CSV table of C-alpha atoms in Angstrom, one decimal:
chain,number,residue,atom,x,y,z
A,1187,MET,CA,97.5,-56.2,-35.2
A,1188,LYS,CA,100.0,-54.8,-37.8
A,1189,TYR,CA,97.4,-52.1,-38.7
A,1190,PHE,CA,96.7,-51.0,-35.2
A,1191,LEU,CA,99.6,-48.5,-34.8
A,1192,PRO,CA,99.2,-46.8,-38.2
A,1193,ILE,CA,95.4,-46.5,-37.7
A,1194,THR,CA,95.9,-45.2,-34.1
A,1195,PHE,CA,98.5,-42.7,-35.4
A,1196,PHE,CA,96.1,-41.5,-38.2
A,1197,ILE,CA,93.3,-41.0,-35.7
A,1198,PHE,CA,95.6,-39.0,-33.4
A,1199,LEU,CA,96.6,-36.7,-36.2
A,1200,SER,CA,93.0,-36.2,-37.3
A,1201,ALA,CA,91.9,-35.4,-33.8
A,1202,SER,CA,94.8,-32.9,-33.4
A,1203,ALA,CA,93.9,-31.1,-36.6
A,1204,LEU,CA,90.2,-30.9,-35.7
A,1205,SER,CA,91.0,-29.5,-32.2
A,1206,ALA,CA,93.3,-26.9,-33.7
A,1207,GLN,CA,90.6,-25.8,-36.2
A,1208,ASP,CA,88.1,-25.6,-33.4
A,1209,ALA,CA,90.4,-23.3,-31.4
A,1210,VAL,CA,90.3,-20.7,-34.2
A,1211,PRO,CA,87.2,-18.6,-34.8
A,1212,GLU,CA,86.4,-17.2,-38.2
A,1213,THR,CA,86.6,-13.6,-36.9
A,1214,ASP,CA,87.5,-11.9,-33.6
A,1215,PHE,CA,88.1,-8.4,-32.4
A,1216,LEU,CA,91.2,-6.5,-31.2
A,1217,ASN,CA,91.8,-3.3,-29.3
A,1218,ASN,CA,94.1,-0.5,-30.4
A,1219,VAL,CA,97.3,-2.5,-29.4
A,1220,PHE,CA,96.1,-5.6,-31.3
A,1221,LYS,CA,95.0,-7.5,-28.1
A,1222,GLU,CA,91.8,-9.6,-28.2
A,1223,CYS,CA,88.8,-7.8,-26.7
A,1224,PRO,CA,85.0,-7.8,-26.8
A,1225,LYS,CA,83.5,-6.3,-30.0
A,1226,GLU,CA,82.2,-3.2,-28.1
A,1227,GLU,CA,85.8,-2.3,-27.2
A,1228,ALA,CA,87.4,-3.1,-30.6
A,1229,SER,CA,89.4,-1.0,-32.9
A,1230,PHE,CA,90.1,-3.8,-35.3
A,1231,LYS,CA,88.6,-7.0,-36.7
A,1232,ARG,CA,90.8,-10.0,-37.4
A,1233,GLU,CA,89.7,-12.6,-40.0
A,1234,PHE,CA,91.2,-16.1,-40.2
A,1235,ALA,CA,91.7,-18.2,-43.3
A,1236,ALA,CA,91.6,-22.0,-43.5
A,1237,SER,CA,94.3,-23.5,-41.4
A,1238,ALA,CA,97.0,-25.9,-42.6
A,1239,GLY,CA,98.0,-28.1,-39.7
A,1240,ASN,CA,98.5,-25.8,-36.7
A,1241,VAL,CA,99.3,-22.6,-38.7
A,1242,VAL,CA,96.5,-20.1,-39.5
A,1243,ASP,CA,96.7,-17.1,-41.8
A,1244,ALA,CA,95.0,-13.9,-40.5
A,1245,VAL,CA,94.2,-10.5,-41.8
A,1246,VAL,CA,93.4,-7.5,-39.6
A,1247,TYR,CA,91.2,-4.6,-40.7
A,1248,THR,CA,90.0,-1.4,-39.1
A,1249,LEU,CA,86.3,-1.5,-38.3
A,1250,ASP,CA,86.0,0.7,-41.4
A,1251,GLY,CA,87.6,-2.0,-43.5
A,1252,GLU,CA,91.1,-0.7,-44.0
A,1253,LEU,CA,93.9,-3.3,-44.1
A,1254,ARG,CA,96.3,-3.0,-41.2
A,1255,MET,CA,98.1,-6.4,-40.9
A,1256,LYS,CA,98.6,-9.8,-42.5
A,1257,GLY,CA,100.3,-12.6,-40.6
A,1258,GLN,CA,100.5,-16.2,-39.5
A,1259,TYR,CA,99.6,-17.7,-36.2
A,1260,MET,CA,100.4,-21.0,-34.7
A,1261,VAL,CA,97.7,-22.7,-32.6
A,1262,VAL,CA,99.1,-23.8,-29.2
A,1263,GLY,CA,96.4,-25.4,-27.2
A,1264,GLN,CA,93.6,-22.9,-27.2
A,1265,LYS,CA,95.9,-19.9,-27.8
A,1266,LEU,CA,97.0,-18.2,-31.0
A,1267,VAL,CA,100.7,-17.3,-31.1
A,1268,LYS,CA,102.3,-15.1,-33.8
A,1269,HIS,CA,104.6,-17.4,-35.8
A,1270,GLY,CA,105.7,-16.7,-39.3
A,1271,LYS,CA,105.8,-13.7,-41.6
A,1272,PHE,CA,103.9,-10.5,-40.6
A,1273,THR,CA,103.3,-7.3,-42.6
A,1274,TYR,CA,101.9,-4.2,-41.0
A,1275,PHE,CA,100.3,-1.4,-43.0
A,1276,TYR,CA,99.8,2.3,-42.5
A,1277,ALA,CA,96.2,3.5,-42.2
A,1278,GLY,CA,95.0,3.8,-45.8
A,1279,GLU,CA,97.8,2.0,-47.6
A,1280,GLY,CA,101.5,1.3,-47.7
A,1281,VAL,CA,103.7,-1.1,-45.8
A,1282,GLU,CA,104.8,0.1,-42.4
A,1283,SER,CA,107.0,-2.9,-41.5
A,1284,GLU,CA,107.5,-6.6,-42.3
A,1285,GLY,CA,109.4,-9.4,-40.7
A,1286,TYR,CA,109.0,-12.7,-38.8
A,1287,TYR,CA,107.7,-13.8,-35.4
A,1288,GLU,CA,108.9,-16.9,-33.7
A,1289,LYS,CA,106.5,-18.0,-31.0
A,1290,ASP,CA,105.2,-14.5,-30.3
A,1291,VAL,CA,108.6,-12.7,-30.5
A,1292,LYS,CA,110.0,-10.7,-33.3
A,1293,VAL,CA,113.2,-12.3,-34.8
A,1294,GLY,CA,115.7,-11.4,-37.5
A,1295,SER,CA,115.6,-8.3,-39.7
A,1296,TRP,CA,112.5,-6.3,-39.9
A,1297,LYS,CA,112.1,-4.0,-42.9
A,1298,ARG,CA,110.5,-0.6,-42.1
A,1299,PHE,CA,109.1,2.1,-44.3
A,1300,THR,CA,107.8,5.7,-44.1
A,1301,ALA,CA,104.2,6.5,-44.9
A,1302,GLU,CA,105.4,7.7,-48.3
A,1303,GLY,CA,107.1,4.3,-49.0
A,1304,ALA,CA,110.8,5.3,-48.4
A,1305,ALA,CA,112.9,2.7,-46.7
A,1306,ARG,CA,113.8,3.4,-43.0
A,1307,PRO,CA,116.6,1.6,-41.2
A,1308,ASP,CA,115.9,-2.0,-40.6
A,1309,ARG,CA,115.6,-3.3,-37.0
A,1310,TYR,CA,117.3,-6.5,-36.0
A,1311,TYR,CA,115.9,-8.8,-33.3
A,1312,SER,CA,118.4,-11.4,-32.2
A,1313,PRO,CA,117.0,-15.0,-32.4
A,1314,GLU,CA,119.2,-15.9,-29.5
A,1315,SER,CA,117.4,-13.4,-27.2
A,1316,ALA,CA,113.9,-14.7,-28.2
A,1317,ASP,CA,113.8,-17.2,-25.3
A,1318,PHE,CA,114.7,-14.5,-22.8
A,1319,VAL,CA,112.0,-12.2,-24.2
A,1320,ARG,CA,109.4,-14.9,-23.9
A,1321,GLU,CA,110.4,-15.5,-20.3
A,1322,VAL,CA,110.1,-11.8,-19.5
A,1323,MET,CA,106.7,-11.7,-21.2
A,1324,LYS,CA,105.4,-14.6,-19.0
A,1325,GLY,CA,106.0,-12.4,-15.9
């Protein structure tokens, strides 16, 4: 009986990790505004790396293979939510912007750069307003 709870807890954690991994494909496709779409309508291909818990690393390429984005997603049910550091790249090469998402909303200071690599003014997204933005996004 004393092993029942630890074993049950372990089984629960294992099942949660397996269901999170099942929710993430190896590759999917995105339209020109980075929204999931069928392959026929895609402008980008998103590839996922192995997950650690419910966080998954992803890289987005143009269909021609140019790097456009690196970031982390959190698996929430069957949905992928931007959560963690993201870096966006100009077509070809060079960082366009980088910063953090918290549950699908930009938060904190985002560094921005010109196509030539010169720093542009940072943009700041208040973490206090993130909940409000999420509510508006829900509709």
